[in-house]
CSV table of C-alpha atoms and ligand atoms in Angstrom, one decimal:
chain,number,residue,atom,x,y,z
A,1,UNK,CA,-21.8,33.0,-26.1
A,2,UNK,CA,-23.2,34.6,-29.2
A,3,UNK,CA,-26.0,37.2,-29.5
A,4,UNK,CA,-28.0,34.5,-31.4
A,5,UNK,CA,-28.1,32.5,-28.1
A,6,UNK,CA,-30.0,35.1,-26.2
A,7,UNK,CA,-33.5,34.8,-27.7
A,8,UNK,CA,-33.5,38.1,-29.6
A,9,UNK,CA,-35.6,38.5,-32.7
A,10,UNK,CA,-34.3,38.5,-36.3
A,11,UNK,CA,-34.8,42.2,-36.7
A,12,UNK,CA,-32.7,43.0,-33.6
A,13,UNK,CA,-30.0,40.5,-34.5
A,14,UNK,CA,-29.8,42.0,-37.9
A,15,UNK,CA,-29.1,45.4,-36.4
A,16,UNK,CA,-26.5,44.0,-34.0
A,17,UNK,CA,-24.8,42.3,-36.9
A,18,UNK,CA,-24.6,45.5,-38.9
A,19,UNK,CA,-22.8,47.1,-35.9
A,20,UNK,CA,-20.2,44.3,-36.3
A,21,UNK,CA,-20.9,42.7,-32.9
A,22,UNK,CA,-21.3,38.9,-32.6
A,23,UNK,CA,-20.6,38.2,-28.9
A,24,UNK,CA,-22.3,40.0,-26.0
A,25,UNK,CA,-20.1,41.7,-23.4
A,26,UNK,CA,-20.2,40.2,-19.9
A,27,UNK,CA,-22.9,42.6,-18.7
A,28,UNK,CA,-25.0,42.0,-21.8
A,29,UNK,CA,-24.8,38.2,-21.2
A,30,UNK,CA,-26.3,38.7,-17.8
A,31,UNK,CA,-28.6,41.7,-18.3
A,32,UNK,CA,-30.3,40.6,-21.5
A,33,UNK,CA,-31.8,37.4,-20.1
A,34,UNK,CA,-32.7,39.2,-16.8
A,35,UNK,CA,-34.5,42.0,-18.5
A,36,UNK,CA,-36.3,39.6,-20.9
A,37,UNK,CA,-37.7,37.8,-17.8
A,38,UNK,CA,-39.5,41.0,-16.9
A,39,UNK,CA,-38.3,41.5,-13.3
A,40,UNK,CA,-36.5,44.5,-11.8
A,41,UNK,CA,-32.7,44.8,-12.2
A,42,UNK,CA,-29.9,46.4,-10.2
A,43,UNK,CA,-26.7,46.5,-12.2
A,44,UNK,CA,-23.3,47.7,-11.2
A,45,UNK,CA,-21.8,48.8,-14.5
A,46,UNK,CA,-19.7,51.6,-15.8
A,47,UNK,CA,-19.7,53.2,-19.1
A,48,UNK,CA,-17.5,51.2,-21.5
A,49,UNK,CA,-18.9,47.8,-20.5
A,50,UNK,CA,-21.6,47.8,-23.1
A,51,UNK,CA,-24.3,48.5,-20.6
A,52,UNK,CA,-26.4,50.6,-23.0
A,53,UNK,CA,-27.0,47.7,-25.3
A,54,UNK,CA,-27.4,45.6,-22.2
A,55,UNK,CA,-30.7,47.3,-21.5
A,56,UNK,CA,-31.6,48.6,-24.9
A,57,UNK,CA,-31.7,45.2,-26.7
A,58,UNK,CA,-34.0,43.4,-24.3
A,59,UNK,CA,-36.3,46.4,-24.0
A,60,UNK,CA,-36.7,46.5,-27.8
A,61,UNK,CA,-37.3,42.8,-27.7
A,62,UNK,CA,-40.0,43.1,-24.9
A,63,UNK,CA,-41.7,45.9,-26.8
A,64,UNK,CA,-41.7,44.0,-30.0
A,65,UNK,CA,-43.1,40.9,-28.2
A,66,UNK,CA,-46.0,42.5,-26.6
A,67,UNK,CA,-49.1,43.5,-28.6
A,68,UNK,CA,-49.2,47.0,-29.9
A,69,UNK,CA,-52.5,48.8,-30.0
A,70,UNK,CA,-54.2,47.9,-33.2
A,71,UNK,CA,-55.5,51.4,-33.7
A,72,UNK,CA,-54.9,54.9,-32.4
A,73,UNK,CA,-51.8,56.6,-31.3
A,74,UNK,CA,-48.8,54.8,-29.9
A,75,UNK,CA,-48.5,55.0,-26.2
A,76,UNK,CA,-45.2,55.8,-24.4
A,77,UNK,CA,-44.2,52.5,-22.9
A,78,UNK,CA,-40.5,52.9,-21.9
A,79,UNK,CA,-38.9,55.9,-20.1
A,80,UNK,CA,-35.1,56.0,-19.9
A,81,UNK,CA,-33.7,58.7,-17.7
A,82,UNK,CA,-30.0,59.8,-17.9
A,83,UNK,CA,-28.1,62.5,-16.0
A,84,UNK,CA,-26.6,64.4,-18.9
A,85,UNK,CA,-27.6,65.6,-22.4
A,86,UNK,CA,-24.7,63.8,-24.0
A,87,UNK,CA,-25.6,60.5,-22.4
A,88,UNK,CA,-29.2,60.9,-23.3
A,89,UNK,CA,-28.3,61.5,-27.0
A,90,UNK,CA,-26.0,58.5,-27.0
A,91,UNK,CA,-28.6,56.2,-25.5
A,92,UNK,CA,-31.1,57.4,-28.0
A,93,UNK,CA,-28.5,56.7,-30.8
A,94,UNK,CA,-28.3,53.1,-29.5
A,95,UNK,CA,-32.1,52.8,-29.4
A,96,UNK,CA,-32.3,53.9,-33.0
A,97,UNK,CA,-29.4,51.8,-34.1
A,98,UNK,CA,-30.6,48.5,-32.5
A,99,UNK,CA,-34.3,49.2,-33.1
A,100,UNK,CA,-34.1,50.2,-36.8
A,101,UNK,CA,-35.8,47.1,-38.0
A,102,UNK,CA,-38.4,46.8,-35.2
A,103,UNK,CA,-40.7,49.6,-36.3
A,104,UNK,CA,-40.6,51.0,-32.8
A,105,UNK,CA,-40.4,54.8,-32.4
A,106,UNK,CA,-38.3,56.8,-30.0
A,107,UNK,CA,-37.1,60.3,-29.3
A,108,UNK,CA,-34.8,62.1,-26.9
A,109,UNK,CA,-35.5,65.2,-24.9
A,110,UNK,CA,-33.1,67.4,-23.0
A,111,UNK,CA,-32.6,71.0,-22.0
A,112,UNK,CA,-30.4,73.6,-23.7
A,113,UNK,CA,-32.2,73.3,-27.0
A,114,UNK,CA,-35.6,74.4,-28.2
A,115,UNK,CA,-38.6,72.4,-26.8
A,116,UNK,CA,-40.9,72.6,-29.8
A,117,UNK,CA,-39.4,69.9,-32.0
A,118,UNK,CA,-39.3,67.6,-28.9
A,119,UNK,CA,-43.0,68.4,-28.1
A,120,UNK,CA,-43.9,67.6,-31.8
A,121,UNK,CA,-42.0,64.3,-31.7
A,122,UNK,CA,-43.8,63.3,-28.5
A,123,UNK,CA,-47.2,64.4,-29.9
A,124,UNK,CA,-46.6,62.2,-33.0
A,125,UNK,CA,-46.6,59.1,-30.8
A,126,UNK,CA,-43.7,57.2,-29.4
A,127,UNK,CA,-42.8,53.8,-27.8
A,128,UNK,CA,-39.6,54.9,-26.1
A,129,UNK,CA,-38.6,58.2,-24.6
A,130,UNK,CA,-35.0,59.0,-23.5
A,131,UNK,CA,-34.9,62.1,-21.3
A,132,UNK,CA,-32.9,64.1,-18.8
A,133,UNK,CA,-35.0,64.8,-15.7
A,134,UNK,CA,-35.2,68.6,-16.0
A,135,UNK,CA,-36.6,68.8,-19.5
A,136,UNK,CA,-39.0,65.9,-18.8
A,137,UNK,CA,-40.5,67.7,-15.8
A,138,UNK,CA,-40.7,70.8,-17.9
A,139,UNK,CA,-42.7,69.1,-20.6
A,140,UNK,CA,-44.8,67.2,-18.0
A,141,UNK,CA,-45.8,70.5,-16.4
A,142,UNK,CA,-47.0,71.7,-19.8
A,143,UNK,CA,-49.0,68.5,-20.3
A,144,UNK,CA,-47.0,67.7,-23.3
A,145,UNK,CA,-46.1,64.2,-22.2
A,146,UNK,CA,-48.0,61.4,-20.6
A,147,UNK,CA,-46.3,58.7,-18.6
A,148,UNK,CA,-49.5,56.8,-17.7
A,149,UNK,CA,-48.7,53.8,-19.9
A,150,UNK,CA,-45.0,53.4,-18.9
A,151,UNK,CA,-44.2,49.7,-18.6
A,152,UNK,CA,-40.4,49.9,-18.2
A,153,UNK,CA,-38.3,52.6,-16.4
A,154,UNK,CA,-34.5,52.8,-16.8
A,155,UNK,CA,-32.4,55.0,-14.5
A,156,UNK,CA,-29.0,55.1,-16.3
A,157,UNK,CA,-25.9,56.3,-14.3
A,158,UNK,CA,-28.1,56.7,-11.3
A,159,UNK,CA,-25.1,57.6,-9.1
A,160,UNK,CA,-24.3,60.5,-11.3
A,161,UNK,CA,-27.9,61.6,-11.3
A,162,UNK,CA,-27.8,61.8,-7.5
A,163,UNK,CA,-24.4,63.6,-7.6
A,164,UNK,CA,-26.0,66.2,-9.9
A,165,UNK,CA,-28.8,66.8,-7.4
A,166,UNK,CA,-31.6,65.1,-9.4
A,167,UNK,CA,-33.1,63.0,-6.6
A,168,UNK,CA,-36.1,65.3,-6.1
A,169,UNK,CA,-36.7,65.5,-9.8
A,170,UNK,CA,-36.6,61.7,-10.1
A,171,UNK,CA,-39.0,61.3,-7.2
A,172,UNK,CA,-41.5,63.7,-8.9
A,173,UNK,CA,-41.3,61.6,-12.1
A,174,UNK,CA,-41.6,58.3,-10.2
A,175,UNK,CA,-44.8,59.7,-8.5
A,176,UNK,CA,-46.7,59.8,-11.8
A,177,UNK,CA,-45.6,56.5,-13.2
A,178,UNK,CA,-47.9,53.4,-13.1
A,179,UNK,CA,-47.2,51.3,-10.0
A,180,UNK,CA,-47.0,48.2,-12.1
A,181,UNK,CA,-43.8,48.4,-14.1
A,182,UNK,CA,-40.3,47.0,-14.6
A,183,UNK,CA,-37.5,49.0,-13.2
A,184,UNK,CA,-33.9,48.9,-14.3
A,185,UNK,CA,-31.3,50.8,-12.3
A,186,UNK,CA,-27.7,51.1,-13.6
A,187,UNK,CA,-25.0,52.7,-11.4
A,188,UNK,CA,-21.2,52.6,-11.4
A,189,UNK,CA,-21.0,53.1,-7.6
A,190,UNK,CA,-23.2,52.2,-4.7
A,191,UNK,CA,-23.4,54.9,-2.1
A,192,UNK,CA,-25.9,54.8,0.7
A,193,UNK,CA,-28.1,57.1,-1.3
A,194,UNK,CA,-28.1,54.8,-4.3
A,195,UNK,CA,-28.9,51.9,-2.0
A,196,UNK,CA,-31.8,53.8,-0.5
A,197,UNK,CA,-33.1,54.7,-4.0
A,198,UNK,CA,-32.8,51.0,-5.1
A,199,UNK,CA,-34.6,49.9,-1.9
A,200,UNK,CA,-37.5,52.2,-2.6
A,201,UNK,CA,-37.7,51.6,-6.3
A,202,UNK,CA,-36.9,48.0,-7.0
A,203,UNK,CA,-38.9,44.9,-6.3
A,204,UNK,CA,-36.7,41.8,-5.6
A,205,UNK,CA,-34.3,42.9,-8.3
A,206,UNK,CA,-31.8,40.6,-10.1
A,207,UNK,CA,-28.3,41.8,-9.2
A,208,UNK,CA,-25.7,42.1,-11.8
A,209,UNK,CA,-22.1,43.0,-11.3
A,210,UNK,CA,-19.5,42.7,-14.0
A,211,UNK,CA,-16.4,44.1,-12.6
A,212,UNK,CA,-15.3,45.6,-9.4
A,213,UNK,CA,-16.5,49.2,-9.5
A,214,UNK,CA,-13.0,50.6,-8.9
A,215,UNK,CA,-11.0,48.2,-11.0
A,216,UNK,CA,-9.5,49.7,-14.1
A,217,UNK,CA,-9.6,48.1,-17.5
A,218,UNK,CA,-6.5,46.1,-18.2
A,219,UNK,CA,-6.5,47.2,-21.9
A,220,UNK,CA,-5.6,50.7,-20.6
A,221,UNK,CA,-2.0,51.5,-20.2
A,222,UNK,CA,-1.7,54.1,-17.4
A,223,UNK,CA,1.3,56.4,-17.0
A,224,UNK,CA,2.2,59.3,-14.7
A,225,UNK,CA,4.4,62.1,-16.0
A,226,UNK,CA,5.7,64.1,-13.0
A,227,UNK,CA,5.9,67.8,-14.1
A,228,UNK,CA,6.0,71.3,-12.6
A,229,UNK,CA,2.6,73.1,-12.3
A,230,UNK,CA,3.6,75.7,-14.9
A,231,UNK,CA,5.0,73.2,-17.4
A,232,UNK,CA,1.9,71.1,-17.8
A,233,UNK,CA,0.7,72.9,-20.9
A,234,UNK,CA,4.1,72.8,-22.7
A,235,UNK,CA,4.4,69.1,-21.8
A,236,UNK,CA,1.0,68.3,-23.2
A,237,UNK,CA,1.8,70.1,-26.4
A,238,UNK,CA,5.1,68.2,-26.6
A,239,UNK,CA,3.4,64.9,-26.0
A,240,UNK,CA,0.8,65.5,-28.7
A,241,UNK,CA,3.3,66.7,-31.3
A,242,UNK,CA,6.1,64.3,-30.6
A,243,UNK,CA,3.8,61.3,-30.5
A,244,UNK,CA,1.6,62.6,-33.3
A,245,UNK,CA,-1.5,62.0,-31.2
A,246,UNK,CA,-4.6,62.6,-33.4
A,247,UNK,CA,-7.5,62.3,-31.0
A,248,UNK,CA,-6.9,63.2,-27.4
A,249,UNK,CA,-9.5,63.7,-24.6
A,250,UNK,CA,-8.0,65.9,-22.0
A,251,UNK,CA,-9.5,66.4,-18.5
A,252,UNK,CA,-9.2,69.6,-16.5
A,253,UNK,CA,-10.6,70.2,-13.0
A,254,UNK,CA,-12.4,73.4,-13.8
A,255,UNK,CA,-14.3,75.0,-16.6
A,256,UNK,CA,-12.0,78.0,-16.5
A,257,UNK,CA,-9.0,75.7,-16.8
A,258,UNK,CA,-10.6,74.0,-19.8
A,259,UNK,CA,-11.1,77.3,-21.6
A,260,UNK,CA,-7.6,78.5,-20.8
A,261,UNK,CA,-6.0,75.3,-22.1
A,262,UNK,CA,-7.9,75.5,-25.4
A,263,UNK,CA,-6.5,79.0,-26.0
A,264,UNK,CA,-3.0,77.8,-25.1
A,265,UNK,CA,-3.2,74.8,-27.4
A,266,UNK,CA,-4.5,76.9,-30.3
A,267,UNK,CA,-1.4,79.1,-29.9
A,268,UNK,CA,0.6,75.9,-30.5
A,269,UNK,CA,-1.4,75.2,-33.6
A,270,UNK,CA,-3.1,72.2,-32.0
A,271,UNK,CA,-6.8,72.3,-32.7
A,272,UNK,CA,-8.9,72.0,-29.5
A,273,UNK,CA,-12.4,72.7,-28.2
A,274,UNK,CA,-13.8,72.6,-24.7
A,275,UNK,CA,-16.9,70.9,-23.5
A,276,UNK,CA,-18.3,71.8,-20.1
A,277,UNK,CA,-21.4,73.0,-18.3
A,278,UNK,CA,-21.1,76.7,-19.3
A,279,UNK,CA,-21.1,75.8,-23.0
A,280,UNK,CA,-24.4,75.9,-24.9
A,281,UNK,CA,-25.9,72.6,-26.0
A,282,UNK,CA,-25.1,73.6,-29.6
A,283,UNK,CA,-21.4,74.2,-28.8
A,284,UNK,CA,-21.1,71.0,-26.8
A,285,UNK,CA,-22.7,68.9,-29.6
A,286,UNK,CA,-20.5,70.6,-32.2
A,287,UNK,CA,-17.3,70.0,-30.2
A,288,UNK,CA,-18.2,66.4,-29.7
A,289,UNK,CA,-19.1,65.9,-33.4
A,290,UNK,CA,-15.9,67.6,-34.6
A,291,UNK,CA,-13.8,65.5,-32.2
A,292,UNK,CA,-15.5,62.3,-33.3
A,293,UNK,CA,-14.9,63.3,-37.0
A,294,UNK,CA,-11.3,64.0,-36.2
A,295,UNK,CA,-11.7,67.7,-37.3
A,296,UNK,CA,-10.1,68.7,-34.0
A,297,UNK,CA,-7.2,66.9,-32.2
A,298,UNK,CA,-8.1,67.7,-28.6
A,299,UNK,CA,-11.3,67.8,-26.7
A,300,UNK,CA,-10.9,69.4,-23.3
A,301,UNK,CA,-13.6,68.3,-20.8
A,302,UNK,CA,-14.6,68.6,-17.2
A,303,UNK,CA,-15.8,65.5,-15.4
A,304,UNK,CA,-19.5,66.2,-15.6
A,305,UNK,CA,-19.5,67.1,-19.3
A,306,UNK,CA,-17.4,64.1,-20.2
A,307,UNK,CA,-19.7,61.6,-18.4
A,308,UNK,CA,-21.3,59.6,-21.1
A,309,UNK,CA,-19.0,60.6,-23.9
A,310,UNK,CA,-18.8,57.5,-26.0
A,311,UNK,CA,-16.2,57.4,-28.7
A,312,UNK,CA,-15.2,54.0,-30.1
A,313,UNK,CA,-11.6,53.2,-29.6
A,314,UNK,CA,-10.6,56.6,-28.2
A,315,UNK,CA,-6.8,56.2,-28.2
A,316,UNK,CA,-5.6,58.8,-25.7
A,317,UNK,CA,-6.9,60.2,-22.5
A,318,UNK,CA,-4.9,62.8,-20.6
A,319,UNK,CA,-5.5,63.9,-17.0
A,320,UNK,CA,-4.2,67.4,-17.2
A,321,UNK,CA,-5.3,67.8,-13.6
A,322,UNK,CA,-6.0,64.9,-11.4
A,323,UNK,CA,-9.6,64.6,-10.4
A,324,UNK,CA,-10.7,66.0,-7.1
A,325,UNK,CA,-12.7,62.8,-6.4
A,326,UNK,CA,-10.6,59.6,-6.9
A,327,UNK,CA,-13.5,57.7,-8.4
A,328,UNK,CA,-13.5,60.1,-11.3
A,329,UNK,CA,-10.1,58.8,-12.3
A,330,UNK,CA,-11.6,55.5,-13.1
A,331,UNK,CA,-14.5,57.1,-15.0
A,332,UNK,CA,-12.1,59.3,-16.9
A,333,UNK,CA,-9.7,56.7,-18.1
A,334,UNK,CA,-12.7,54.4,-18.9
A,335,UNK,CA,-13.1,56.6,-22.0
A,336,UNK,CA,-10.3,54.8,-23.6
A,337,UNK,CA,-9.6,51.1,-24.1
A,338,UNK,CA,-13.3,50.5,-24.5
A,339,UNK,CA,-14.9,47.2,-25.3
A,340,UNK,CA,-11.7,45.5,-25.9
A,341,UNK,CA,-9.6,48.1,-27.7
A,342,UNK,CA,-6.3,49.3,-26.3
A,343,UNK,CA,-5.9,52.8,-24.9
A,344,UNK,CA,-3.4,55.0,-23.2
A,345,UNK,CA,-4.2,57.2,-20.2
A,346,UNK,CA,-1.5,59.6,-19.0
A,347,UNK,CA,-1.7,61.9,-16.0
A,348,UNK,CA,0.4,65.1,-15.7
A,349,UNK,CA,1.0,65.3,-12.0
A,350,UNK,CA,2.6,68.3,-10.2
A,351,UNK,CA,3.6,68.6,-6.6
A,352,UNK,CA,0.2,69.9,-5.5
A,353,UNK,CA,-1.4,66.6,-6.6
A,354,UNK,CA,0.8,64.0,-4.9
A,355,UNK,CA,-1.7,63.3,-2.2
A,356,UNK,CA,-4.5,62.9,-4.8
A,357,UNK,CA,-2.3,60.4,-6.7
A,358,UNK,CA,-1.8,58.4,-3.6
A,359,UNK,CA,-5.6,58.3,-3.0
A,360,UNK,CA,-6.2,57.1,-6.6
A,361,UNK,CA,-3.6,54.4,-6.3
A,362,UNK,CA,-5.1,53.2,-3.1
A,363,UNK,CA,-8.6,53.1,-4.7
A,364,UNK,CA,-7.5,51.2,-7.8
A,365,UNK,CA,-5.1,49.1,-5.7
A,366,UNK,CA,-2.3,49.7,-8.1
A,367,UNK,CA,0.9,51.7,-8.1
A,368,UNK,CA,1.0,53.6,-11.4
A,369,UNK,CA,4.3,53.7,-13.3
A,370,UNK,CA,6.0,57.1,-13.5
A,371,UNK,CA,8.1,58.5,-16.3
A,372,UNK,CA,9.8,61.9,-16.3
A,373,UNK,CA,9.9,63.4,-19.8
A,374,UNK,CA,13.4,64.8,-20.6
A,375,UNK,CA,13.2,68.6,-20.6
A,376,UNK,CA,10.2,68.6,-18.2
A,377,UNK,CA,11.9,67.4,-15.0
A,378,UNK,CA,10.0,68.8,-12.0
A,379,UNK,CA,11.8,71.0,-9.5
A,380,UNK,CA,12.7,68.7,-6.6
A,381,UNK,CA,12.3,71.6,-4.2
A,382,UNK,CA,8.9,72.7,-5.3
A,383,UNK,CA,6.4,73.3,-2.6
A,384,UNK,CA,2.8,72.2,-2.9
A,385,UNK,CA,0.1,74.9,-3.2
A,386,UNK,CA,-3.7,74.5,-2.4
A,387,UNK,CA,-5.7,73.0,-5.2
A,388,UNK,CA,-8.5,75.1,-6.6
A,389,UNK,CA,-11.8,73.2,-6.2
A,390,UNK,CA,-14.5,72.9,-8.7
A,391,UNK,CA,-17.4,75.2,-8.4
A,392,UNK,CA,-19.9,72.9,-10.1
A,393,UNK,CA,-23.2,72.4,-8.4
A,394,UNK,CA,-22.8,68.7,-8.0
A,395,UNK,CA,-19.7,69.2,-6.0
A,396,UNK,CA,-21.8,70.5,-3.2
A,397,UNK,CA,-23.3,67.1,-2.9
A,398,UNK,CA,-19.9,65.4,-2.6
A,399,UNK,CA,-17.7,66.1,0.3
A,400,UNK,CA,-15.0,68.3,-1.2
A,401,UNK,CA,-11.4,67.6,-0.8
A,402,UNK,CA,-9.8,70.1,1.6
A,403,UNK,CA,-7.0,72.2,0.2
A,404,UNK,CA,-3.8,70.4,0.0
A,405,UNK,CA,-1.0,72.2,1.6
A,406,UNK,CA,2.1,70.1,1.4
A,407,UNK,CA,2.2,66.4,1.5
A,408,UNK,CA,3.9,65.8,-1.9
A,409,UNK,CA,7.1,63.9,-1.9
A,410,UNK,CA,8.9,67.1,-3.1
A,411,UNK,CA,7.2,69.2,-0.5
A,412,UNK,CA,9.0,70.3,2.6
A,413,UNK,CA,6.1,69.9,5.0
A,414,UNK,CA,4.6,66.6,6.1
A,415,UNK,CA,1.3,65.5,4.7
A,416,UNK,CA,-1.5,67.7,6.0
A,417,UNK,CA,-4.1,65.9,8.1
A,418,UNK,CA,-7.3,65.8,6.1
A,419,UNK,CA,-10.7,64.2,6.2
A,420,UNK,CA,-11.3,61.0,4.2
A,421,UNK,CA,-12.7,60.7,0.7
A,422,UNK,CA,-16.4,61.3,-0.1
A,423,UNK,CA,-18.5,58.6,1.5
A,424,UNK,CA,-19.2,56.5,-1.6
A,425,UNK,CA,-19.1,52.9,-0.6
A,426,UNK,CA,-17.4,50.4,-2.9
A,427,UNK,CA,-18.2,47.3,-1.1
A,428,UNK,CA,-19.0,45.4,-4.3
B,501,AMP,P1,-21.5,51.5,-23.2
B,501,AMP,O1,-20.9,50.9,-22.0
B,501,AMP,O2,-22.9,51.2,-23.4
B,501,AMP,O3,-21.2,53.0,-23.2
B,501,AMP,O4,-20.8,50.9,-24.5
B,501,AMP,C1,-19.4,51.0,-24.7
B,501,AMP,C2,-19.0,50.7,-26.1
B,501,AMP,O5,-19.0,49.3,-26.4
B,501,AMP,C3,-19.9,51.4,-27.2
B,501,AMP,O6,-19.0,52.0,-28.1
B,501,AMP,C4,-20.6,50.2,-27.9
B,501,AMP,O7,-20.8,50.5,-29.2
B,501,AMP,C5,-19.6,49.1,-27.7
B,501,AMP,N1,-20.3,47.8,-27.6
B,501,AMP,C6,-21.5,47.5,-27.1
B,501,AMP,N2,-21.8,46.2,-27.1
B,501,AMP,C7,-20.7,45.6,-27.7
B,501,AMP,C8,-20.4,44.2,-28.0
B,501,AMP,N3,-21.2,43.2,-27.7
B,501,AMP,N4,-19.2,44.0,-28.6
B,501,AMP,C9,-18.3,45.0,-28.9
B,501,AMP,N5,-18.6,46.3,-28.6
B,501,AMP,C10,-19.7,46.6,-28.0
């Protein structure tokens, strides 16, 4: 199928063409006609599938199709809510890119930066607003934004919004929207909370699913490097230098771990910056921009901060620590091998993480290949130590993994009995 088969206008097709895209991705093939029909939509889609254009393109088309007010100020007709600032900025970038010949106006609002330019942009009149819930509520309480003419609502990465504790905020926003509207809900996973939200929000939605939520992209080569806990940093530096990696996204479990790793890499003359919740918005934007422009080699990120990072053809993702929640492994490695390009995801796994690795392999239904790097052989007698859990707020909403005492193949004790993974159902 080609984009020209989907009933999109010349102005939108022109912008798609300029991006170099000719064929829609599987989710776009399904979501574009569904959204154009005007009904509600429930889509199971992860970042990397092309989901953003999957809703942006038909929304731009619908707005262009329906009559604009002949006089007076533009009314806000579309609201797109995202969990993170980075994702909001990226969605807005897509709206601008694909909408550049439509004459439609949009802006993005999120916290951590001054509100005045955002208030001014809204006051000038807009068709589309991309927002994170907190800043939107803030501006609503100051009567700076009216949602009374919203025709289409998008909840992007709804699962992450709930994980981050935004349910109350979302409900407050929903309460002021016109009852008659089109609702589009995108989520990578379907917990009971997401199902409850979908039930209350959506009216006979079209259901779209493009890939099993926990399947990993086949374009991504995955590899485990077993290593001692204290040798992870030297091993990472060795991998980067010996393979001449130029753009590496590295995940750590904690913000403190991210900062520490940046300092260690800098001592090795490897340029690195961290992106996490304690960094100011300015610092996060700069780190991401420098990374995209290849001014730095390594971007070290925590899971929440990395959500929504969209870099075309990111070649290397490294799990410096395995994620505390297995599903995050799938999200993390989804940053590479995007939209058809090839990527490599390596995980540095020490004895403390053997049980996590087993859980991940169970989730993705795949045994991951292991390769010990000469000079970094792990001590076969090493004993597992408890894993330090994240302190981020969203973690309170997810059942944390208990400390892992033992259980690794190199550990002397048998696997500790522990409760199961957080209750996020993956029935689809
Ligand atoms: P998303 O899942 O929306 O984060 O998009 C993932 C990546 O796929 C982005 O870098 C898009 O620019 C890219 N992309 C979106 N649509 C297409 C397409 N039809 N063909 C190739 N790449 C695409």
